[in-house]
Coordinates of C-alpha atoms (C1' of nucleotides) in Angstrom, one line a residue:
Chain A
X1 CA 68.6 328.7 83.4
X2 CA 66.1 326.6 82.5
X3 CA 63.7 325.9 84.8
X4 CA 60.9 322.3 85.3
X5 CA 58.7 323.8 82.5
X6 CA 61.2 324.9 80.1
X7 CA 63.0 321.5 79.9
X8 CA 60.1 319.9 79.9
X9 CA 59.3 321.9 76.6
X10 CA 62.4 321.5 75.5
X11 CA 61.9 317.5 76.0
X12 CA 58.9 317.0 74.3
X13 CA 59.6 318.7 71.6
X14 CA 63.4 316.9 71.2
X15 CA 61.7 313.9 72.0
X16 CA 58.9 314.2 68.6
X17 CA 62.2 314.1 66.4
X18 CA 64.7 312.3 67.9
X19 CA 62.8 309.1 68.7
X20 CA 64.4 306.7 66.6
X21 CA 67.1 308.4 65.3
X22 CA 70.3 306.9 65.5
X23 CA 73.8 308.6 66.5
X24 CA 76.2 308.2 64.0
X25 CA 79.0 310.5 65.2
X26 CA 79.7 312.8 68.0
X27 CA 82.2 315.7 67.9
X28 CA 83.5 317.4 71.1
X29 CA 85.3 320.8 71.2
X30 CA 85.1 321.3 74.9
X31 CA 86.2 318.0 76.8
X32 CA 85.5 320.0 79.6
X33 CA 82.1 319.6 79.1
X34 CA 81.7 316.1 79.3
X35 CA 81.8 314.2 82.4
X36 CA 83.1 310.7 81.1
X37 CA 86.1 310.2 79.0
X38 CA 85.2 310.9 74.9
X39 CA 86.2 307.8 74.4
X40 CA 84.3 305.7 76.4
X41 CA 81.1 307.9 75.1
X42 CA 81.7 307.2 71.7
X43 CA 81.8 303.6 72.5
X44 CA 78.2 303.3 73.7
X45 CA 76.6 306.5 72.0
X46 CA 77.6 305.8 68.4
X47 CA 75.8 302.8 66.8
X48 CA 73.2 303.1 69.6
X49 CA 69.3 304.4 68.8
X50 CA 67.7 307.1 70.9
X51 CA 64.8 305.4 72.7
X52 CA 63.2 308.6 74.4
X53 CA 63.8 311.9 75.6
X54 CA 62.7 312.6 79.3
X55 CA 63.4 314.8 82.0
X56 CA 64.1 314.6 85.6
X57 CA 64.6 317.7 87.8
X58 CA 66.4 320.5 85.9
X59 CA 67.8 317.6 83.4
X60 CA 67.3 315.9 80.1
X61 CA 67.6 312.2 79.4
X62 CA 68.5 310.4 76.4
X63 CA 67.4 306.6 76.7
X64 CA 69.7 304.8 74.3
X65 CA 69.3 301.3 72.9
X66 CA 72.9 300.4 74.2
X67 CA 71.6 300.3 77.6
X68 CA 73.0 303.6 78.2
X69 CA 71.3 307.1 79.1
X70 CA 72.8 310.5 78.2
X71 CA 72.7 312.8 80.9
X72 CA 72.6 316.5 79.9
X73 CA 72.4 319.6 81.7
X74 CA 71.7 322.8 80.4
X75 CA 72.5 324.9 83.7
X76 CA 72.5 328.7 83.1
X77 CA 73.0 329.4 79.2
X78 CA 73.0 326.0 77.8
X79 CA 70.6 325.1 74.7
X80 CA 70.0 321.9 72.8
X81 CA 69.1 323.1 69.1
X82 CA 68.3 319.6 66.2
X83 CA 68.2 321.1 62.5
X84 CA 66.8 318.2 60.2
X85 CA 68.8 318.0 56.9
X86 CA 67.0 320.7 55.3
X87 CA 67.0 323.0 57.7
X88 CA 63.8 322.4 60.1
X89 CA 64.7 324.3 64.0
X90 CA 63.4 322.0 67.4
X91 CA 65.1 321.8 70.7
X92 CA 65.7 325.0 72.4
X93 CA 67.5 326.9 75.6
X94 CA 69.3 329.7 76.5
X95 CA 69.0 332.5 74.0
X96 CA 71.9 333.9 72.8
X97 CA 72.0 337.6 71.3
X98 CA 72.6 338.0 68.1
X99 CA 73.2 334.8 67.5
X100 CA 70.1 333.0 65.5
X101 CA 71.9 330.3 63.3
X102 CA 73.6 326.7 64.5
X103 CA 76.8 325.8 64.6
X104 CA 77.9 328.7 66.0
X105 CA 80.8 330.0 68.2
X106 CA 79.2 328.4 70.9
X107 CA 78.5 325.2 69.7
X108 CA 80.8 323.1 72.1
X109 CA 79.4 319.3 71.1
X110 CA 77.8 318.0 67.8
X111 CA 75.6 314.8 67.6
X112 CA 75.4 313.8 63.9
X113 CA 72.3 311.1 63.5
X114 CA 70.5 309.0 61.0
X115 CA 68.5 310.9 58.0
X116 CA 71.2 313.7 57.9
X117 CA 69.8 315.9 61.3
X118 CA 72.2 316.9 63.8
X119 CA 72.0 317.7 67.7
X120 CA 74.3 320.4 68.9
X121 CA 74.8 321.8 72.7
X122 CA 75.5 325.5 72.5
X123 CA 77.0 327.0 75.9
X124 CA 77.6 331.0 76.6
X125 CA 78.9 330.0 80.0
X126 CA 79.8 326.6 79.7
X127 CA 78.3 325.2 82.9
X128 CA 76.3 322.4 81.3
X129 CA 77.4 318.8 80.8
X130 CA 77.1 315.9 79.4
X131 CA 77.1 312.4 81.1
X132 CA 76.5 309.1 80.6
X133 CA 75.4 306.6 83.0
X134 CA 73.9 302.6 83.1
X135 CA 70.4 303.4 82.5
X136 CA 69.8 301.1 85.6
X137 CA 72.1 303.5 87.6
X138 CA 69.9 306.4 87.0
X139 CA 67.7 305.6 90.3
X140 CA 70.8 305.5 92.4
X141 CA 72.1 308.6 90.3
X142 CA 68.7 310.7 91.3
X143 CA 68.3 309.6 94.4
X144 CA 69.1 313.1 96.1
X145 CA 66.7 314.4 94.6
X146 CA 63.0 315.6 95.4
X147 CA 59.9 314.4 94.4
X148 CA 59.1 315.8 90.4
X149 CA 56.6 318.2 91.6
X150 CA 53.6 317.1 88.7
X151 CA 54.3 313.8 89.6
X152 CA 52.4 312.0 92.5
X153 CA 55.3 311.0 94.2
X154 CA 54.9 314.6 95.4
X155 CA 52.5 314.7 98.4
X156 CA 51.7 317.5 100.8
X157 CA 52.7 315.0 103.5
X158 CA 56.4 314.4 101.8
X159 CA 56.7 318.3 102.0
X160 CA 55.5 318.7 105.6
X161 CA 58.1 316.2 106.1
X162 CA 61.2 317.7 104.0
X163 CA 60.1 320.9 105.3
X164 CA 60.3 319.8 109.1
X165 CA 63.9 319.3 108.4
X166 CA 64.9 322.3 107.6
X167 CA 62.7 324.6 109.7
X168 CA 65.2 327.3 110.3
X169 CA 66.0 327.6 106.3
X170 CA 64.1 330.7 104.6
X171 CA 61.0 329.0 102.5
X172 CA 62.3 330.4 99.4
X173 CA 65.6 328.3 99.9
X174 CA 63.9 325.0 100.6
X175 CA 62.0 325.5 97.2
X176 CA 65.4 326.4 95.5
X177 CA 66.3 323.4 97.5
X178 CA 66.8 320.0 94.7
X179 CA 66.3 317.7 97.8
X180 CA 62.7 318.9 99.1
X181 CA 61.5 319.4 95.3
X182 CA 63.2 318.9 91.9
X183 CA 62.9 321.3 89.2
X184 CA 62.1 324.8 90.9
X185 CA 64.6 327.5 90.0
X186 CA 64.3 331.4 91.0
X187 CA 61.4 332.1 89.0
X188 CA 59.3 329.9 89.5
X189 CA 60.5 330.0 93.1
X190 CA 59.2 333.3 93.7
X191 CA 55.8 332.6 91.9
X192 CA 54.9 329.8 93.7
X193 CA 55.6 332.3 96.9
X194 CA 53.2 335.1 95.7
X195 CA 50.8 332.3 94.7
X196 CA 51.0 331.2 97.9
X197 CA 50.5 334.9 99.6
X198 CA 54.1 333.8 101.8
X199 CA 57.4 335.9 101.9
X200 CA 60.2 334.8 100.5
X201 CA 62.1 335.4 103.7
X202 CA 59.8 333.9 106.4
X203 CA 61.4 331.0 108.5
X204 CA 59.8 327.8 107.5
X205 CA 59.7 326.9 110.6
X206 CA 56.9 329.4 111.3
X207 CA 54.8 328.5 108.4
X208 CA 51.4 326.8 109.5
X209 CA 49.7 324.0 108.0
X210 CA 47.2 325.9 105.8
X211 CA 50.4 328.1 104.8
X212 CA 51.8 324.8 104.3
X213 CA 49.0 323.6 101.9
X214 CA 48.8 326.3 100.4
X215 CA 52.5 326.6 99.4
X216 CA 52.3 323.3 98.0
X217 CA 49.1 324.1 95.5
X218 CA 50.6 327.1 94.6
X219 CA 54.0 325.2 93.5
X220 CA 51.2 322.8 91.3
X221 CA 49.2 325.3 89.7
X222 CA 52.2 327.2 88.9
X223 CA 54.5 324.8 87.0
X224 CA 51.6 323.0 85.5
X225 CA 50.2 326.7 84.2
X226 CA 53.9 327.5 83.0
X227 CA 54.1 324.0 81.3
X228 CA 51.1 324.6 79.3
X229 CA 52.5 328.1 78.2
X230 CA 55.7 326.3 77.3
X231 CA 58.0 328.0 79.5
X232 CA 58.3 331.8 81.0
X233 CA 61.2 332.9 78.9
X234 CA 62.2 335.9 77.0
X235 CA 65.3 336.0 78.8
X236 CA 66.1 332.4 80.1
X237 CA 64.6 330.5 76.9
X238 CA 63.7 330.2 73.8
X239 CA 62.7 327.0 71.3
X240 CA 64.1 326.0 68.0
X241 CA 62.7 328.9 66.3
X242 CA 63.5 331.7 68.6
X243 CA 59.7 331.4 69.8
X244 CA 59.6 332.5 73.6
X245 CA 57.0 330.8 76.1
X246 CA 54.0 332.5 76.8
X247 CA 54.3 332.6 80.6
X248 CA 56.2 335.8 80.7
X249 CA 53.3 338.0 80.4
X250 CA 51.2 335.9 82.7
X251 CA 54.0 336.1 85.6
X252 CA 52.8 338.0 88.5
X253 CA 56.3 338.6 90.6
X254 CA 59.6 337.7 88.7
X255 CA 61.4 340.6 87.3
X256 CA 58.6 343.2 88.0
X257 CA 60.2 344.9 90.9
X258 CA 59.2 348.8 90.5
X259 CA 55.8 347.5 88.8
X260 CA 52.6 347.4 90.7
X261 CA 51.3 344.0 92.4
X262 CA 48.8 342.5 90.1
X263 CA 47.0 341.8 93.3
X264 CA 46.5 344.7 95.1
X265 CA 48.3 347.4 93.1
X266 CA 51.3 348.5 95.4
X267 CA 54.8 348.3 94.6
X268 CA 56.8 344.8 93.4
X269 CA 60.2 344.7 95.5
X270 CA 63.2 343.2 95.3
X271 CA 65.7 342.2 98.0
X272 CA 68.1 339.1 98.2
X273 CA 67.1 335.7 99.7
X274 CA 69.4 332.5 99.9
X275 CA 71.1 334.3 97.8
X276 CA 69.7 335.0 94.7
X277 CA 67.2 338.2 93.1
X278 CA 64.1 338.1 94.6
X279 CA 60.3 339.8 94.1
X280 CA 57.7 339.7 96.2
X281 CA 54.9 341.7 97.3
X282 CA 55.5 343.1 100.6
X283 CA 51.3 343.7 101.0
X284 CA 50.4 340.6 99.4
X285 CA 53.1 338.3 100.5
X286 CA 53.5 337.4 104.7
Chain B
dA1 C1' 86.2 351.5 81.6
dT2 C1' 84.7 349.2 85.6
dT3 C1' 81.3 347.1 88.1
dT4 C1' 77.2 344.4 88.7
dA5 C1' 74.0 340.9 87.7
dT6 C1' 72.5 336.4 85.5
dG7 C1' 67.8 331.6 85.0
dT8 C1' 72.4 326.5 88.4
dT9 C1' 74.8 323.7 91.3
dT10 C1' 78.7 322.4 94.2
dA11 C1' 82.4 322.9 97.5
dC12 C1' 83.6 324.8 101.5
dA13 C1' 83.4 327.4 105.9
dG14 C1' 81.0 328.4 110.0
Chain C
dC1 C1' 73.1 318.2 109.7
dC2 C1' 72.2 322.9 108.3
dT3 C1' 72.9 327.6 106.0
dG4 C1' 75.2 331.2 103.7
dT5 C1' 79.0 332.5 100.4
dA6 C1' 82.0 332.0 96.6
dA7 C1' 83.1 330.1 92.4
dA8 C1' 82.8 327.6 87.8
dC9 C1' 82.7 331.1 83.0
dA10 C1' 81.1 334.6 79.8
dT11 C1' 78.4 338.4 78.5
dA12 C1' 75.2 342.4 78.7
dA13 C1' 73.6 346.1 81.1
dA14 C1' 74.4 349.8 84.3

DNA sequence: ATTTATGTTTACAG
DNA sequence: CCTGTAAACATAAA
């Protein structure tokens, strides 16, 4: 559920406590989340130091000192919540009604570290994982993936180019799309479009170059705007405290269908494209 | 009480 | 190679 700018959030604020901090013990309730053997985790997670927190794509990385880097995925309703020893809330994810205090009846994996804090990986759904890999595998590991969208390994040219391929697809599925850019999910997806004035549905084939360059400035100012809000949230995330970003009153198109366009007052719809729940403003959006 | 939808990604069919 | 659909699982809302 979590989307570029709420991991990101999610990172830096992980990264600000658990820089340092070594993992002492990790307990596992659902094997089923973990994508190596707990055994062969335990052998180069416990003992090793946490180097830095960082994300790539939709996922958070956990540069250890034993050469290793943990992999985790939040996907839909996963959430990454540290409580210090007396009690101080960072981390964040999904947020789960009614349910405010950690461990809880979905807390699937517990990371007990140095100075008495622990890490635990709540899961409604149970999508997410855990993985670790060589931290010199991880560039073999990501290389299906996009460009990171704030980065400047993301060009208008590398687009133009990802988007040549797949000129037939709907322009809202190349941006769900991890290959052409990493980190853009349905929200963010469909306020890049609206930024961008394009429908979700148009043939990206059809799309000119100014539509093109425009598309591409829209995903910028969007995820970089969202980042500095610390996420959209309200229903996809929340931090350590229960705080919600600040990007959900700003969004122009995701979940206002029925609401007038912010734009030129008419009426928000909602269809399906690729797939998923989408908004967009049938006036504003070509 | 059913049915529908959910922020992700992957496997599979066409 | 490309695209759309279903499915992994659980819950809340309709």
């Amino acid at each position: 559920m979590p989307e570029l700018p709420e991991v990101q959030t999610i990172v830096d604020d992980l990264h600000k406590v658990l820089k340092k901090k070594r993992i002492l013990s990790i307990r596992v309730t659902k094997p089923r989340l973990l994508h190596n053997p707990l055994t062969f985790l335990r052998q180069h997670l416990v003992g090793a130091t946490i180097r830095s927190v960082r994300r790539r794509a939709k996922l958070l990385l956990f540069d250890l000192s034993s050469g290793y880097t943990l992999i985790i995925h939040l996907k839909m309703t996963g959430q990454l919540i540290w409580r210090s020893h007396l009690g101080k809330l960072s981390g964040g994810g999904h947020p789960i009604v009614g349910v405010a205090s950690v461990p809880n009846r979905y807390t699937h994996i517990t990371i007990d570290l140095s100075g008495g804090s622990r890490l635990y990986f709540n899961d409604v759904r149970q999508f997410g994982y855990f993985k670790l890999l060589p931290t010199s595998a991880l560039v073999q590991h990501f290389s299906s993936y996009g460009p990171e969208p704030l980065s400047v390994d993301f060009s208008l040219s590398g687009l133009r180019a990802e988007l040549q391929r797949r000129r037939r697809s709907t322009i809202k599925a190349a941006l769900l799309n991890q290959q052409v850019v990493a980190g853009i999910g349905n929200i963010y997806a469909d306020e890049s479009l609206f930024v961008a004035g394009l429908s979700p549905s148009r043939r990206v084939g059809r799309l000119t170059q100014v539509q093109a360059a425009k598309l591409y400035r829209a995903i910028r100012q969007v995820l970089k705007r969202a980042v500095h809000s610390r996420g959209t949230s309200f229903s996809n995330y929340v931090d350590g405290l229960g705080r919600t970003g600040t990007y959900w009153p700003r969004r122009l198109v995701y979940g206002r269908a029925g609401s007038p366009c912010r734009r030129c007052g008419r009426t928000i719809k909602r269809t399906v494209v690729a797939g998923r729940g989408t908004n967009f403003c049938p006036h504003c959006q070509k």
